[in-house]
XYZ file of C-alpha atoms in Angstrom:
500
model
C 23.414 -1.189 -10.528
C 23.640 1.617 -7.740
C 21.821 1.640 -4.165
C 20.216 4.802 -5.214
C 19.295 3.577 -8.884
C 17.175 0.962 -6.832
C 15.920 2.958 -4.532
C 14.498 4.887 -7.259
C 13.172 2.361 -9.394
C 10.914 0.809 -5.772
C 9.809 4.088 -5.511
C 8.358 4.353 -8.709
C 6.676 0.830 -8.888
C 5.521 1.829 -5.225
C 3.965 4.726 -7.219
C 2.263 3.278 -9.954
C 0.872 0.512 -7.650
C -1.004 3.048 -5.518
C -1.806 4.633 -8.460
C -3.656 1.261 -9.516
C -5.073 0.325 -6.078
C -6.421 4.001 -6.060
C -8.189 3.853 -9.929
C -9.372 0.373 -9.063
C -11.624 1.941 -5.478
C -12.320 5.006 -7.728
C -13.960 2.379 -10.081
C -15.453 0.024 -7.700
C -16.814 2.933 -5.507
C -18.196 4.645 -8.567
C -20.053 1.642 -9.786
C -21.493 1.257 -6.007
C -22.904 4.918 -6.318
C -24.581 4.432 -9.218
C -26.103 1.182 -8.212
C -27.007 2.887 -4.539
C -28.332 5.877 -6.199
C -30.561 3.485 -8.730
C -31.835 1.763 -5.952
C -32.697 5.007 -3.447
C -34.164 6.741 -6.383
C -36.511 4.136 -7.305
C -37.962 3.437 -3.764
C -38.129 7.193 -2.972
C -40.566 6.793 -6.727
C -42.121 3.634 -5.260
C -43.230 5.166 -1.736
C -44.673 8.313 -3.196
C -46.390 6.644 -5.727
C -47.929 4.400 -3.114
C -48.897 7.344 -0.962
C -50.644 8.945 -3.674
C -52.226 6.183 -4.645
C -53.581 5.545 -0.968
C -54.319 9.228 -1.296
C -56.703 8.602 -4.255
C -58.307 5.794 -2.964
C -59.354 6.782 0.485
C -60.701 10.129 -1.872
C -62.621 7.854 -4.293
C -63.857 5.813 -1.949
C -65.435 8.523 0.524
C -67.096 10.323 -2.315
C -68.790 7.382 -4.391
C -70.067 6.118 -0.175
C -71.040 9.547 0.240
C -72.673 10.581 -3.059
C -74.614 7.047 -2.942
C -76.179 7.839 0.253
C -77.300 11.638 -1.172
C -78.771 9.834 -4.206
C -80.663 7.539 -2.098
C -82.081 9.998 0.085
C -82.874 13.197 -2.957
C -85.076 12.265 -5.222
C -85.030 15.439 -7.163
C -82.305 14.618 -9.475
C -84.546 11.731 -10.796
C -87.682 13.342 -10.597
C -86.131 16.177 -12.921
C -84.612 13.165 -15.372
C -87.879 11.638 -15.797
C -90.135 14.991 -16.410
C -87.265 15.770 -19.298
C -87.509 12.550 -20.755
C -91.256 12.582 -20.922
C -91.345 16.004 -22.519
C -88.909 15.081 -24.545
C -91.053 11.754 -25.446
C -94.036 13.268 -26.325
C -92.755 16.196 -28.438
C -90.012 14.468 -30.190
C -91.599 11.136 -30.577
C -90.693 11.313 -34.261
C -88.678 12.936 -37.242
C -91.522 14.804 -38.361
C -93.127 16.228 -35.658
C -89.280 17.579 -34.229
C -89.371 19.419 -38.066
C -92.471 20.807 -37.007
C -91.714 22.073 -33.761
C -88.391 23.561 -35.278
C -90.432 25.830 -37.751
C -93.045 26.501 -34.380
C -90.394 27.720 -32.323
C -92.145 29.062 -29.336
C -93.501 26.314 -27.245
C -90.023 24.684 -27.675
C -88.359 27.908 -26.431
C -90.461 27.981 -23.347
C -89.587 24.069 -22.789
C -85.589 24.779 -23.322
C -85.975 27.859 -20.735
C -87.884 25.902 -17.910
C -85.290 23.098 -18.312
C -82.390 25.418 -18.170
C -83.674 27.349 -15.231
C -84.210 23.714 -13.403
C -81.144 22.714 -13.676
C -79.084 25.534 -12.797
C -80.799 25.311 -9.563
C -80.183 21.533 -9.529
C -76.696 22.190 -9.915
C -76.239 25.424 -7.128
C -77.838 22.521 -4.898
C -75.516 20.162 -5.797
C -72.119 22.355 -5.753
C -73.224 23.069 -2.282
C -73.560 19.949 -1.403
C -70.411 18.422 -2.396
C -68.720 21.233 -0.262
C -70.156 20.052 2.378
C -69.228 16.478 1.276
C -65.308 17.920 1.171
C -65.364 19.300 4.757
C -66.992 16.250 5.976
C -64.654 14.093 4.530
C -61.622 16.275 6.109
C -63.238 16.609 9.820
C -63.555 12.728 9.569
C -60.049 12.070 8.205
C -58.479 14.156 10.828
C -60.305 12.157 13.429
C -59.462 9.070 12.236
C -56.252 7.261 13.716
C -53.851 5.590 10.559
C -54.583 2.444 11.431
C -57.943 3.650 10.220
C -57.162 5.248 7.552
C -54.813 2.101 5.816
C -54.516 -1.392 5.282
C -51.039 -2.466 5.782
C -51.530 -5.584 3.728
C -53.081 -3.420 0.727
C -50.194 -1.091 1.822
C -47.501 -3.860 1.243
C -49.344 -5.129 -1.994
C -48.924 -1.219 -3.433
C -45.483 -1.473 -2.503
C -44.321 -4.548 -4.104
C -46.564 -3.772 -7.131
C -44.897 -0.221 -7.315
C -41.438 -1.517 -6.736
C -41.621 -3.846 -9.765
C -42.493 -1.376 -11.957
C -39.774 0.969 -10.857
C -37.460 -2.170 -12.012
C -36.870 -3.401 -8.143
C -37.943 -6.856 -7.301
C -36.369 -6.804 -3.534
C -37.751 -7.716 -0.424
C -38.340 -5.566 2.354
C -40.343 -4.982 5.796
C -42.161 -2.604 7.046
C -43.007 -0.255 10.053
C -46.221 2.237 10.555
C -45.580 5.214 13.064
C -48.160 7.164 13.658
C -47.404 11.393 14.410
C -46.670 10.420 18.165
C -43.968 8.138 17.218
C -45.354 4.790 18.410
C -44.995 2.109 15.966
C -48.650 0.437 15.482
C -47.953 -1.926 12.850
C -44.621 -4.119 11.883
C -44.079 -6.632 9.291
C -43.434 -10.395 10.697
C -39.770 -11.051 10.229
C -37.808 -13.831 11.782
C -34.824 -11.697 11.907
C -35.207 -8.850 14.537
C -32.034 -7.178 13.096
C -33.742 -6.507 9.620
C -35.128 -3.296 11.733
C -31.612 -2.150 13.301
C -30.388 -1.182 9.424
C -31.280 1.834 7.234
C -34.611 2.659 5.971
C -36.625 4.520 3.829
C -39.443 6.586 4.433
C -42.267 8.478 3.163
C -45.233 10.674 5.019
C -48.453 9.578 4.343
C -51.754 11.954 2.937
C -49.515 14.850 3.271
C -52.096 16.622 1.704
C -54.823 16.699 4.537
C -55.526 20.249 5.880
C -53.589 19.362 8.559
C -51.268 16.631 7.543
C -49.886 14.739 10.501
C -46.430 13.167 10.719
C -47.719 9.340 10.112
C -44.964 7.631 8.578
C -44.175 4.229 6.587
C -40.707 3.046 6.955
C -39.278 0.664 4.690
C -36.354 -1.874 5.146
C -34.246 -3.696 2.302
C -32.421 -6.044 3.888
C -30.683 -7.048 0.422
C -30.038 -3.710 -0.364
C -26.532 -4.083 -0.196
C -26.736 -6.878 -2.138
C -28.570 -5.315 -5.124
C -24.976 -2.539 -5.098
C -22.480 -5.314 -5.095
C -24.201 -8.706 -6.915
C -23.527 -7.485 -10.143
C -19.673 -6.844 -9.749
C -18.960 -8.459 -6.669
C -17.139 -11.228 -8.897
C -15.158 -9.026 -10.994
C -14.301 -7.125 -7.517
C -12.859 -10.744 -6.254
C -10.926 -11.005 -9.294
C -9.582 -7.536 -9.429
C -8.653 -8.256 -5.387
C -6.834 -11.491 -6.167
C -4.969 -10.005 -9.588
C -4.109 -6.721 -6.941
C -2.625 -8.712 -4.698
C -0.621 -11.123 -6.723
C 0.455 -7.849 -8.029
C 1.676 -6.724 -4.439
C 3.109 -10.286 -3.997
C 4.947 -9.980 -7.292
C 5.834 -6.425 -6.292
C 7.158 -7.256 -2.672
C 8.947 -10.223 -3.626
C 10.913 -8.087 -6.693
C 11.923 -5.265 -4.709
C 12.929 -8.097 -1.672
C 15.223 -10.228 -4.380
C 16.304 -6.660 -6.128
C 17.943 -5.613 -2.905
C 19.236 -9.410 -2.153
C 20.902 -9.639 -5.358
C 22.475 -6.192 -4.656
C 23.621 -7.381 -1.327
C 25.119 -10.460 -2.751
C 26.519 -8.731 -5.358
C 28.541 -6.629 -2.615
C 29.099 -9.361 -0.580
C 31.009 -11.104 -3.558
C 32.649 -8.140 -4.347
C 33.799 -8.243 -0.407
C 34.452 -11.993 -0.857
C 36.394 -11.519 -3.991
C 38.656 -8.521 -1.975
C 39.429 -10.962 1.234
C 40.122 -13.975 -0.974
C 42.620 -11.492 -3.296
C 44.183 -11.201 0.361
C 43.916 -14.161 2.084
C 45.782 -15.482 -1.495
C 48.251 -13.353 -1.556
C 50.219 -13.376 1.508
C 50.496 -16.997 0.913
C 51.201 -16.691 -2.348
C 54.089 -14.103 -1.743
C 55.445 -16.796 0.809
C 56.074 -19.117 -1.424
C 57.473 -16.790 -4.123
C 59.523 -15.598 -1.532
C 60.442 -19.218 -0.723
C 60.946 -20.266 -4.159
C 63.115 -17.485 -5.132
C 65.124 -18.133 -2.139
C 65.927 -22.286 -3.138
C 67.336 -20.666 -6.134
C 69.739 -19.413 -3.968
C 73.503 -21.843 -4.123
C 74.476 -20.438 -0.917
C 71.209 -21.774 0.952
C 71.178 -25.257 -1.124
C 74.383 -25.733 0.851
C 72.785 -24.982 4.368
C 69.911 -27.954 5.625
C 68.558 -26.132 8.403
C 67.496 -23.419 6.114
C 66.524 -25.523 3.599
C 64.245 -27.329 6.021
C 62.616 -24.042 7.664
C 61.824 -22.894 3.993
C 60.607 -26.049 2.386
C 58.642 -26.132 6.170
C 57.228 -22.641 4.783
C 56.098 -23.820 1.457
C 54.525 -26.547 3.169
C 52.313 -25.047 5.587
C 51.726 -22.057 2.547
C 49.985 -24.242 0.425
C 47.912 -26.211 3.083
C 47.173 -22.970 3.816
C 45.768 -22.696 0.249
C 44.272 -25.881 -0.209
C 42.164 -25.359 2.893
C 40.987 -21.903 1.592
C 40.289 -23.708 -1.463
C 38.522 -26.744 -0.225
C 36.308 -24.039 1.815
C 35.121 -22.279 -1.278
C 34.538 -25.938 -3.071
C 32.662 -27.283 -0.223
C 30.115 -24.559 -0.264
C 29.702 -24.471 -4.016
C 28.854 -28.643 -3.520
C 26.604 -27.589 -1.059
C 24.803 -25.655 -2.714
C 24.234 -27.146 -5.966
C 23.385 -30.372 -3.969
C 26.221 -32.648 -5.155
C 27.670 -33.164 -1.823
C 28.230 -36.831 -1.363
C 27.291 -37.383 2.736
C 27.842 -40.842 4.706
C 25.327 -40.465 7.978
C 25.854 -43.252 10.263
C 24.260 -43.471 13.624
C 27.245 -42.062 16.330
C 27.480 -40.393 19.517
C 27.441 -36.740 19.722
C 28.970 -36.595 22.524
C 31.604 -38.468 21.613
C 32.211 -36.523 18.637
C 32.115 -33.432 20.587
C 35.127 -34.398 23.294
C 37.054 -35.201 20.208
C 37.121 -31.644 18.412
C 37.414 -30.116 21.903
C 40.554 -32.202 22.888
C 42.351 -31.201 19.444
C 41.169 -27.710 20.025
C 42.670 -27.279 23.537
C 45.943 -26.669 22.246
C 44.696 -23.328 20.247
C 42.842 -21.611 23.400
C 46.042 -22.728 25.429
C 48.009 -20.780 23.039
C 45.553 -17.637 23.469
C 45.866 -18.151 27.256
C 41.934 -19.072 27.308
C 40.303 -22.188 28.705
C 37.474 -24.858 27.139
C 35.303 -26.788 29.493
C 32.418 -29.300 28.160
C 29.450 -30.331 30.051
C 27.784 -32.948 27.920
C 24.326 -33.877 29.891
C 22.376 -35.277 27.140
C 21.700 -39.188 28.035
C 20.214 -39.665 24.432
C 23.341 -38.904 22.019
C 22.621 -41.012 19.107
C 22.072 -39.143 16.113
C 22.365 -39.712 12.344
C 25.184 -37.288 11.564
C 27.796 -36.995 9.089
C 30.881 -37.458 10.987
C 33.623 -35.481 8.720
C 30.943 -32.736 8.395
C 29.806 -32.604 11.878
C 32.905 -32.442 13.179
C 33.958 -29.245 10.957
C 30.598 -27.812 12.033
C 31.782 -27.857 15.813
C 35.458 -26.879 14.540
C 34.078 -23.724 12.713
C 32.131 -22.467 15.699
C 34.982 -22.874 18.250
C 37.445 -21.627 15.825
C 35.033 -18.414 15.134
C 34.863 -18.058 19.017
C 38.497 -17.422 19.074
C 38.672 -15.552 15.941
C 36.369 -12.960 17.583
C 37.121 -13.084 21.136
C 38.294 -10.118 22.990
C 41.775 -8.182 22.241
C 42.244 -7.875 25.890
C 40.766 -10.811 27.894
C 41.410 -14.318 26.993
C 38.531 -16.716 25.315
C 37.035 -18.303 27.855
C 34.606 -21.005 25.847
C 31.796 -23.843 27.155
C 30.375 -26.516 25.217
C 27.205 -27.826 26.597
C 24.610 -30.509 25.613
C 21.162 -31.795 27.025
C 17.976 -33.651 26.059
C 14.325 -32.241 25.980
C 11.818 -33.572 27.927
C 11.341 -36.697 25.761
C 14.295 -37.466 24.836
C 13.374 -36.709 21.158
C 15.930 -34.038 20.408
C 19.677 -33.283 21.251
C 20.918 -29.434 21.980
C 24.136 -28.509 21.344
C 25.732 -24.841 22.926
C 28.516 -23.538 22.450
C 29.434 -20.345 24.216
C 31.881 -17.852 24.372
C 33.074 -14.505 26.341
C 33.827 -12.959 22.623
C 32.897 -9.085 20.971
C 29.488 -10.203 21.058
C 27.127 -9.531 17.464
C 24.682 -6.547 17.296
C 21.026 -7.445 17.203
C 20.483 -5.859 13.761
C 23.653 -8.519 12.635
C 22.131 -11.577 14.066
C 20.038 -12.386 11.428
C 22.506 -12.074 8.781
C 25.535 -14.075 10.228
C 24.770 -17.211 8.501
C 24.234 -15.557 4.806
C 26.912 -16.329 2.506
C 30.070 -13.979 2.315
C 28.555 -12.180 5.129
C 30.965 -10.596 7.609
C 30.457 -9.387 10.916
C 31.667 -5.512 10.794
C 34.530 -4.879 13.709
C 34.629 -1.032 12.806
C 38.076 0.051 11.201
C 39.586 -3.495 13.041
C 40.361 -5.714 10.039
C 42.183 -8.558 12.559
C 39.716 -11.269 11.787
C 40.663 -12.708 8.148
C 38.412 -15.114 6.545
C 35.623 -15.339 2.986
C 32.458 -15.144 5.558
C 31.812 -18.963 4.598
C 31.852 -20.515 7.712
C 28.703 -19.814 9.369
C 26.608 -20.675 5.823
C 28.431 -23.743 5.389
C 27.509 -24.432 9.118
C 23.867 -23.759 9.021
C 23.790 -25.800 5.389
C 25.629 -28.690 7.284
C 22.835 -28.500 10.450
C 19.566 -28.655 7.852
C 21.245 -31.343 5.979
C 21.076 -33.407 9.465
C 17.345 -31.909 9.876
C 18.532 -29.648 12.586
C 18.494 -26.025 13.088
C 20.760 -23.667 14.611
C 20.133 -19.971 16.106
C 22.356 -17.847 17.433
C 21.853 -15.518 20.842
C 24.346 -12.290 21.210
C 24.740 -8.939 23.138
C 27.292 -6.815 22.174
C 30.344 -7.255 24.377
C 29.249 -9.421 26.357
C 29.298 -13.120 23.566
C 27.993 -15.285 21.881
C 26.053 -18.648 22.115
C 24.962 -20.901 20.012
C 22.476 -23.163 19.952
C 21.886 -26.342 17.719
C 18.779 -28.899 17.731
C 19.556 -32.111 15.922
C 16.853 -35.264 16.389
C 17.926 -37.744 18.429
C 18.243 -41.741 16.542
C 14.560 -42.197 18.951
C 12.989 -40.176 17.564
C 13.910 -40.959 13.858
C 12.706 -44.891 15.613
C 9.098 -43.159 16.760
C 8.339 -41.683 13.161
């Protein structure tokens, strides 16, 4: 599959996974306003419906004091109902004598007239009177302050009752302000910060002739609560399912690109192996062709000096070979390992000793300064040793074309004695920052630009790092470009292995 091909195809599953997020907060969000605008509608209802109702009240209640004390003190509403009764009394005491005053008709006229003209005038007095009753009850409203006028607790009462029936059963708190903005009354609340949220509110008797700016404010402190309860589960799910989408996602594209990398690195692996086979395998063609040869059976030098070239041509091989079977062991865990407790340092003079004779031959020096006082590790011995081999051997391999390798292999303790560091330096090319992290993949090569001098499969540095974890070490590597490379191995000492 091509770069661009996958490129493409993150793109698009970037795409359609925004898409997603983006329907699923269209959703969410649209269930949230519905839910918000249920709730604001039906205290808006509730508060108005209580300030009507307080409206009605305070109205019903002045006129029934009011019209009380005018019945009390005018008694010519009852005068007037008993003189009609009588009348009526005496000249309808009976079936027969109403039949009679029927067919009369006069003296019942005159009675109907007299009452009629009574109480017209009874009524004139009256409409005149409840006037006055009206502008009364306004002049005494408007001098009345709202604590006055309400009862908070009959005010909370109408709200609660008014919120049920609206289909809220929340709790809330309240505030009275009166028009000059001081707050006269506040509901008890443990919780001061009840009052630092949103609230609702509503002006009360705004229809007094001159309505004043007295206001009831409201606080929900579940009102968030009532939006999100009823999908606030289904939002957790669709949260968790989102993001073991975006884990699933992430972890595609990652291994997509990975296996593309790998795939090129194999490709690479399979061109320098192609190489690093052939000349070889040309030698000892050559070589073999050449023993065919009567003339050269007859001469032993030659003989020698080509069956010496077959020799080293297929050790040659068989160590390229073993190479690539080692790591394949290695990774499918079938390496057979023999850790015995040894001296590090002791291992460490050995593989620098035998390796003196190939920086001699590049005109380069090795030095060693082995400080650690705890050595003893649990180590592989064969595999440790190649581990050291394969770093001084890559420290030539990329040293400088015109200044000889100059290389230092160091060791020390930390503070406890729990760990041993192992360095080894060099004066080499140096690796890039952006290369760093990628030295110790398989088949990965460290580009030189157009320079192809350094020959190799890019196995040495995995095998390495496989060979450090195996000992439950670690190993990190510390570069500038041109300037070399160090590095740096932590192994646990055999004390600490004795502490755990």
């Amino acid at each position: 599959m091509k770069k661009r091909t996958l490129v493409l195809l993150a793109v698009l599953m970037a795409v359609t996974f925004l898409f997603l997020v983006l329907l699923e907060s269209i959703f969410f969000s649209s269930l949230a306003d519905l839910r918000r605008k249920h709730f604001e509608d039906g205290v808006r209802r509730t508060l108005y419906q209580t300030s009507r109702i307080l409206e009605e009240e305070e109205t019903t209640l002045y006129l029934h004091d009011t019209m009380r004390k005018l019945m009390d003190e005018d008694e010519t509403f009852a005068s007037l109902t008993k003189e009609v009764s009588d009348t009526l009394a005496i000249k309808l005491g009976s079936y027969e004598s109403r039949a009679l005053v029927q067919m009369q008709g006069t003296p019942m006229q005159v009675l109907t007239n007299n009452l009629h003209k009574k109480l017209k005038d009874n009524f004139a007095r009256r409409r005149i009177l409840v006037n006055e009753v009206a502008m009364n009850w306004l002049k005494d409203s408007e001098q009345k302050s709202i604590e006055q006028r309400v009862d908070m607790k009959h005010v909370e009462r109408l709200i609660h009752r008014e919120l049920l029936n609206n289909g809220l059963d929340e709790a809330f708190y309240c505030k009275l302000v009166n028009f000059k903005g001081q707050v006269v009354y506040t509901t008890e609340c443990k919780d001061s910060t009840v009052y630092e949220g949103t609230y609702y509110s509503q002006l009360l008797f705004p229809n007094d002739f001159n309505p004043k700016m007295n206001l009831i404010r409201v606080y929900f402190p579940g009102e968030k609560n009532y939006v999100f309860s009823p999908f606030s589960s289904l939002m957790i799910i669709s949260v968790i399912i989102t993001f073991m989408l975006l884990c699933t996602f992430i972890s595609t594209i990652v291994l997509m690109f990975r296996q593309y990398n790998i795939a090129e690195s194999k490709t690479d692996f399979m061109n320098n192996m192609t190489h690093e086979f052939k000349t070889p395998i040309s030698s000892i063609s050559l070589a073999s062709q050449m023993l065919c040869d009567e003339n050269i059976m007859k001469s032993p030098e030659v003989l020698k000096n080509i069956s010496q070239i077959i020799r080293d041509e297929t050790k040659r091989l068989s160590f390229q070979v073993e190479k690539v079977l080692q790591i394949s062991l290695l990774e499918n865990e079938r390496s057979i390992m023999k850790f015995t407790d040894m001296d590090v340092n002791l291992i460490i003079e050995d593989v620098v000793n035998n390796f003196k004779l190939k920086v001699k031959s590049k005109k380069g020096s090795i030095s060693t300064e082995l400080k650690a006082t705890n050595a003893v590790a649990t180590v592989d011995e064969l595999h440790f040793t190649n581990v050291i081999f394969n770093l001084l051997d890559n420290a030539i391999k990329y040293s400088k074309m015109d200044e000889p390798p100059h290389l230092k292999v160091r060791t020390w303790n930390d503070n406890e004695g729990k760990a041993i560091y192992i360095s080894v330096q060099d004066n080499g090319i140096g690796i890039r920052r952006d290369q760093l992290k990628k030295i110790f993949e398989k088949f990965h090569r460290v580009s030189t630009g157009n320079v192809h001098n350094v020959k190799g499969f890019g196995l040495g540095l995995a095998y390495v790092k496989k060979i450090v974890e195996k000992h439950n070490g670690s190993i990190k590597a510390e570069s500038e470009l041109g300037e070399g490379t160090t590095f740096i191995i932590t192994l646990p000492t055999l004390k600490n292995k004795k502490d755990v």
